[in-house]
Amino acid sequence: MAFELGSKNLGKAQTFYEQAFGWTFTDGSNGPGDPFGFANAPEGSNIPWGTVWNTNLGGDREGNPAEYRDVPDEYLAFVLLVDDLKETCRLVEEAGGTITLPPMTNDDGTFDAAHIRDVNGNMIGLCSMNVSSDSTPHPNPVPQEMIGQTPLPDALLDQSND
């Protein structure tokens, strides 16, 4: 399990989570306009990793803002790691839940992700690791060399919308 933080004011959220919980934040974007990064809980924590999204930037990497129509401006959700994302999404709908962010693959192809809402309206992230060319699952979507190394860029943080 992991977590996902979305905020229109990621700089403000980053300061809060750094001060209150000791989290660190690293860049996972592919340049300006890519609203993605990683949140890292302190070493020894039972929360292994998380992702952060600047929801103020809107749209997705392919320029399809409709894909994000149901993503709230501010949220903190847990992320379930699943073996087969598309099958899990099918089962979610069959059980009465809804898909609010359809399955998508990250830019380097290491994982697929989606957002769902359960029957009570709770948002949950889903993530499945993709199999690498040597047929072994990618161990972690966060490259170890990035953890605690590359701070979130100012362009990602300076989207204040108090």
PDB file of C-alpha atoms in Angstrom:
ATOM      1  CA  MET A   1       0.000   0.000   0.000  1.00  0.00           C
ATOM      2  CA  ALA A   2       1.103   3.562  -0.640  1.00  0.00           C
ATOM      3  CA  PHE A   3      -0.460   7.022  -0.550  1.00  0.00           C
ATOM      4  CA  GLU A   4      -1.276   9.788  -3.024  1.00  0.00           C
ATOM      5  CA  LEU A   5      -1.510  13.499  -2.253  1.00  0.00           C
ATOM      6  CA  GLY A   6      -3.210  15.950  -4.605  1.00  0.00           C
ATOM      7  CA  SER A   7      -3.248  19.688  -4.016  1.00  0.00           C
ATOM      8  CA  LYS A   8      -3.723  22.965  -5.865  1.00  0.00           C
ATOM      9  CA  ASN A   9      -1.118  24.447  -3.503  1.00  0.00           C
ATOM     10  CA  LEU A  10       1.507  21.739  -3.354  1.00  0.00           C
ATOM     11  CA  GLY A  11       4.083  24.044  -1.742  1.00  0.00           C
ATOM     12  CA  LYS A  12       1.786  24.667   1.230  1.00  0.00           C
ATOM     13  CA  ALA A  13       0.945  20.960   1.492  1.00  0.00           C
ATOM     14  CA  GLN A  14       4.632  20.032   1.220  1.00  0.00           C
ATOM     15  CA  THR A  15       5.536  22.349   4.117  1.00  0.00           C
ATOM     16  CA  PHE A  16       2.756  20.895   6.290  1.00  0.00           C
ATOM     17  CA  TYR A  17       3.679  17.242   5.665  1.00  0.00           C
ATOM     18  CA  GLU A  18       7.412  17.941   6.065  1.00  0.00           C
ATOM     19  CA  GLN A  19       6.883  19.681   9.418  1.00  0.00           C
ATOM     20  CA  ALA A  20       4.161  17.417  10.808  1.00  0.00           C
ATOM     21  CA  PHE A  21       5.336  14.006   9.588  1.00  0.00           C
ATOM     22  CA  GLY A  22       8.906  14.337   8.316  1.00  0.00           C
ATOM     23  CA  TRP A  23       8.027  13.517   4.699  1.00  0.00           C
ATOM     24  CA  THR A  24      10.415  14.537   1.930  1.00  0.00           C
ATOM     25  CA  PHE A  25       9.376  15.303  -1.642  1.00  0.00           C
ATOM     26  CA  THR A  26      11.192  14.489  -4.876  1.00  0.00           C
ATOM     27  CA  ASP A  27      10.549  15.345  -8.501  1.00  0.00           C
ATOM     28  CA  GLY A  28       9.087  12.662 -10.742  1.00  0.00           C
ATOM     29  CA  SER A  29       8.035  14.941 -13.565  1.00  0.00           C
ATOM     30  CA  ASN A  30       9.191  15.040 -17.131  1.00  0.00           C
ATOM     31  CA  GLY A  31       9.544  18.807 -17.247  1.00  0.00           C
ATOM     32  CA  PRO A  32       7.398  21.920 -16.858  1.00  0.00           C
ATOM     33  CA  GLY A  33       3.674  21.274 -16.827  1.00  0.00           C
ATOM     34  CA  ASP A  34       4.008  17.672 -15.634  1.00  0.00           C
ATOM     35  CA  PRO A  35       2.234  17.659 -12.272  1.00  0.00           C
ATOM     36  CA  PHE A  36       3.895  14.562 -10.786  1.00  0.00           C
ATOM     37  CA  GLY A  37       6.311  13.896  -7.940  1.00  0.00           C
ATOM     38  CA  PHE A  38       7.034  11.456  -5.139  1.00  0.00           C
ATOM     39  CA  ALA A  39       6.442  11.756  -1.397  1.00  0.00           C
ATOM     40  CA  ASN A  40       8.733   9.752   0.838  1.00  0.00           C
ATOM     41  CA  ALA A  41       7.941   8.885   4.432  1.00  0.00           C
ATOM     42  CA  PRO A  42      10.865   8.832   6.876  1.00  0.00           C
ATOM     43  CA  GLU A  43      13.130   5.788   6.794  1.00  0.00           C
ATOM     44  CA  GLY A  44      11.711   3.010   8.937  1.00  0.00           C
ATOM     45  CA  SER A  45       8.147   4.221   8.449  1.00  0.00           C
ATOM     46  CA  ASN A  46       5.477   1.684   7.591  1.00  0.00           C
ATOM     47  CA  ILE A  47       4.432   3.888   4.629  1.00  0.00           C
ATOM     48  CA  PRO A  48       6.941   2.976   1.906  1.00  0.00           C
ATOM     49  CA  TRP A  49       6.288   5.676  -0.724  1.00  0.00           C
ATOM     50  CA  GLY A  50       3.692   7.940  -2.238  1.00  0.00           C
ATOM     51  CA  THR A  51       2.943  10.160  -5.185  1.00  0.00           C
ATOM     52  CA  VAL A  52       2.043  13.848  -5.342  1.00  0.00           C
ATOM     53  CA  TRP A  53       0.062  15.714  -7.998  1.00  0.00           C
ATOM     54  CA  ASN A  54      -0.254  19.447  -8.521  1.00  0.00           C
ATOM     55  CA  THR A  55      -3.958  19.541  -9.360  1.00  0.00           C
ATOM     56  CA  ASN A  56      -3.719  23.255 -10.207  1.00  0.00           C
ATOM     57  CA  LEU A  57      -1.925  22.431 -13.466  1.00  0.00           C
ATOM     58  CA  GLY A  58      -4.904  20.491 -14.819  1.00  0.00           C
ATOM     59  CA  GLY A  59      -4.958  18.132 -17.754  1.00  0.00           C
ATOM     60  CA  ASP A  60      -2.770  15.141 -18.232  1.00  0.00           C
ATOM     61  CA  ARG A  61       0.526  14.549 -19.981  1.00  0.00           C
ATOM     62  CA  GLU A  62      -1.228  14.010 -23.301  1.00  0.00           C
ATOM     63  CA  GLY A  63      -3.239  17.236 -22.990  1.00  0.00           C
ATOM     64  CA  ASN A  64      -6.532  15.515 -22.179  1.00  0.00           C
ATOM     65  CA  PRO A  65      -8.075  17.547 -19.345  1.00  0.00           C
ATOM     66  CA  ALA A  66     -11.284  15.489 -19.482  1.00  0.00           C
ATOM     67  CA  GLU A  67      -9.356  12.574 -17.988  1.00  0.00           C
ATOM     68  CA  TYR A  68      -9.018  14.576 -14.775  1.00  0.00           C
ATOM     69  CA  ARG A  69     -12.593  15.827 -14.521  1.00  0.00           C
ATOM     70  CA  ASP A  70     -13.344  13.796 -11.377  1.00  0.00           C
ATOM     71  CA  VAL A  71     -10.053  14.357  -9.547  1.00  0.00           C
ATOM     72  CA  PRO A  72     -10.691  16.669  -6.581  1.00  0.00           C
ATOM     73  CA  ASP A  73      -8.571  19.789  -6.078  1.00  0.00           C
ATOM     74  CA  GLU A  74      -7.392  18.613  -2.641  1.00  0.00           C
ATOM     75  CA  TYR A  75      -7.166  15.015  -1.504  1.00  0.00           C
ATOM     76  CA  LEU A  76      -5.120  12.422   0.320  1.00  0.00           C
ATOM     77  CA  ALA A  77      -5.866   8.846  -0.672  1.00  0.00           C
ATOM     78  CA  PHE A  78      -4.347   5.473  -0.095  1.00  0.00           C
ATOM     79  CA  VAL A  79      -3.162   3.476  -3.088  1.00  0.00           C
ATOM     80  CA  LEU A  80      -3.694  -0.261  -3.387  1.00  0.00           C
ATOM     81  CA  LEU A  81      -1.120  -2.245  -5.332  1.00  0.00           C
ATOM     82  CA  VAL A  82      -2.899  -4.758  -7.582  1.00  0.00           C
ATOM     83  CA  ASP A  83      -1.705  -7.430 -10.004  1.00  0.00           C
ATOM     84  CA  ASP A  84      -4.006  -6.577 -12.926  1.00  0.00           C
ATOM     85  CA  LEU A  85      -5.265  -2.986 -13.037  1.00  0.00           C
ATOM     86  CA  LYS A  86      -7.783  -3.416 -15.859  1.00  0.00           C
ATOM     87  CA  GLU A  87      -9.290  -6.522 -14.253  1.00  0.00           C
ATOM     88  CA  THR A  88      -9.458  -4.778 -10.881  1.00  0.00           C
ATOM     89  CA  CYS A  89     -11.245  -1.807 -12.474  1.00  0.00           C
ATOM     90  CA  ARG A  90     -13.724  -4.207 -14.070  1.00  0.00           C
ATOM     91  CA  LEU A  91     -14.367  -5.818 -10.674  1.00  0.00           C
ATOM     92  CA  VAL A  92     -14.762  -2.389  -9.023  1.00  0.00           C
ATOM     93  CA  GLU A  93     -17.506  -1.446 -11.492  1.00  0.00           C
ATOM     94  CA  GLU A  94     -19.140  -4.858 -11.163  1.00  0.00           C
ATOM     95  CA  ALA A  95     -19.234  -4.371  -7.372  1.00  0.00           C
ATOM     96  CA  GLY A  96     -20.904  -0.946  -7.719  1.00  0.00           C
ATOM     97  CA  GLY A  97     -17.867   1.359  -7.603  1.00  0.00           C
ATOM     98  CA  THR A  98     -16.898   3.877 -10.271  1.00  0.00           C
ATOM     99  CA  ILE A  99     -13.727   4.589 -12.217  1.00  0.00           C
ATOM    100  CA  THR A 100     -12.933   8.303 -11.846  1.00  0.00           C
ATOM    101  CA  LEU A 101      -9.514   8.296 -13.534  1.00  0.00           C
ATOM    102  CA  PRO A 102      -9.224   5.570 -16.184  1.00  0.00           C
ATOM    103  CA  PRO A 103      -6.127   3.343 -16.200  1.00  0.00           C
ATOM    104  CA  MET A 104      -3.039   5.065 -17.560  1.00  0.00           C
ATOM    105  CA  THR A 105       0.628   4.132 -17.820  1.00  0.00           C
ATOM    106  CA  ASN A 106       3.355   6.380 -16.441  1.00  0.00           C
ATOM    107  CA  ASP A 107       5.851   7.824 -18.909  1.00  0.00           C
ATOM    108  CA  ASP A 108       8.594   5.244 -18.415  1.00  0.00           C
ATOM    109  CA  GLY A 109       6.137   2.340 -18.459  1.00  0.00           C
ATOM    110  CA  THR A 110       7.016   0.994 -15.016  1.00  0.00           C
ATOM    111  CA  PHE A 111       3.507   1.195 -13.585  1.00  0.00           C
ATOM    112  CA  ASP A 112      -0.165   1.722 -14.436  1.00  0.00           C
ATOM    113  CA  ALA A 113      -2.483   3.762 -12.211  1.00  0.00           C
ATOM    114  CA  ALA A 114      -6.165   4.638 -11.858  1.00  0.00           C
ATOM    115  CA  HIS A 115      -8.541   6.292  -9.375  1.00  0.00           C
ATOM    116  CA  ILE A 116     -11.795   4.726  -8.251  1.00  0.00           C
ATOM    117  CA  ARG A 117     -14.608   5.589  -5.879  1.00  0.00           C
ATOM    118  CA  ASP A 118     -16.055   2.863  -3.723  1.00  0.00           C
ATOM    119  CA  VAL A 119     -19.807   2.479  -3.130  1.00  0.00           C
ATOM    120  CA  ASN A 120     -19.599   5.098  -0.338  1.00  0.00           C
ATOM    121  CA  GLY A 121     -17.813   7.652  -2.526  1.00  0.00           C
ATOM    122  CA  ASN A 122     -14.330   7.209  -1.027  1.00  0.00           C
ATOM    123  CA  MET A 123     -11.507   7.848  -3.498  1.00  0.00           C
ATOM    124  CA  ILE A 124      -8.894   5.094  -3.758  1.00  0.00           C
ATOM    125  CA  GLY A 125      -5.848   4.934  -5.993  1.00  0.00           C
ATOM    126  CA  LEU A 126      -4.899   1.715  -7.762  1.00  0.00           C
ATOM    127  CA  CYS A 127      -1.440   0.871  -9.073  1.00  0.00           C
ATOM    128  CA  SER A 128       0.001  -2.168 -10.829  1.00  0.00           C
ATOM    129  CA  MET A 129       3.675  -2.650 -11.539  1.00  0.00           C
ATOM    130  CA  ASN A 130       4.555  -3.538 -15.114  1.00  0.00           C
ATOM    131  CA  VAL A 131       6.773  -6.482 -15.957  1.00  0.00           C
ATOM    132  CA  SER A 132      10.196  -5.512 -17.238  1.00  0.00           C
ATOM    133  CA  SER A 133      11.874  -7.037 -20.258  1.00  0.00           C
ATOM    134  CA  ASP A 134      13.521  -9.721 -18.116  1.00  0.00           C
ATOM    135  CA  SER A 135      10.051 -10.853 -16.935  1.00  0.00           C
ATOM    136  CA  THR A 136      10.492  -9.693 -13.354  1.00  0.00           C
ATOM    137  CA  PRO A 137       8.172  -7.142 -11.802  1.00  0.00           C
ATOM    138  CA  HIS A 138       9.557  -3.656 -11.350  1.00  0.00           C
ATOM    139  CA  PRO A 139      10.192  -3.546  -7.580  1.00  0.00           C
ATOM    140  CA  ASN A 140       9.204   0.048  -6.867  1.00  0.00           C
ATOM    141  CA  PRO A 141       7.957   2.915  -9.039  1.00  0.00           C
ATOM    142  CA  VAL A 142      10.331   5.276  -7.248  1.00  0.00           C
ATOM    143  CA  PRO A 143      13.911   4.832  -8.457  1.00  0.00           C
ATOM    144  CA  GLN A 144      15.984   4.415  -5.295  1.00  0.00           C
ATOM    145  CA  GLU A 145      18.497   7.015  -6.429  1.00  0.00           C
ATOM    146  CA  MET A 146      15.683   9.617  -6.513  1.00  0.00           C
ATOM    147  CA  ILE A 147      14.463   9.127  -2.956  1.00  0.00           C
ATOM    148  CA  GLY A 148      15.450  12.197  -1.000  1.00  0.00           C
ATOM    149  CA  GLN A 149      17.684  13.460  -3.804  1.00  0.00           C
ATOM    150  CA  THR A 150      15.825  15.700  -6.224  1.00  0.00           C
ATOM    151  CA  PRO A 151      13.548  18.318  -4.668  1.00  0.00           C
ATOM    152  CA  LEU A 152      10.270  19.187  -6.305  1.00  0.00           C
ATOM    153  CA  PRO A 153      10.861  21.956  -8.865  1.00  0.00           C
ATOM    154  CA  ASP A 154       9.623  25.461  -8.084  1.00  0.00           C
ATOM    155  CA  ALA A 155       7.318  25.286 -11.115  1.00  0.00           C
ATOM    156  CA  LEU A 156       5.467  22.435  -9.412  1.00  0.00           C
ATOM    157  CA  LEU A 157       5.279  24.202  -6.052  1.00  0.00           C
ATOM    158  CA  ASP A 158       4.584  27.802  -7.044  1.00  0.00           C
ATOM    159  CA  GLN A 159       0.995  27.308  -8.150  1.00  0.00           C
ATOM    160  CA  SER A 160      -0.508  29.051  -5.108  1.00  0.00           C
ATOM    161  CA  ASN A 161      -4.237  29.197  -5.115  1.00  0.00           C
ATOM    162  CA  ASP A 162      -5.132  29.967  -1.489  1.00  0.00           C
TER     163      ASP A 162
END
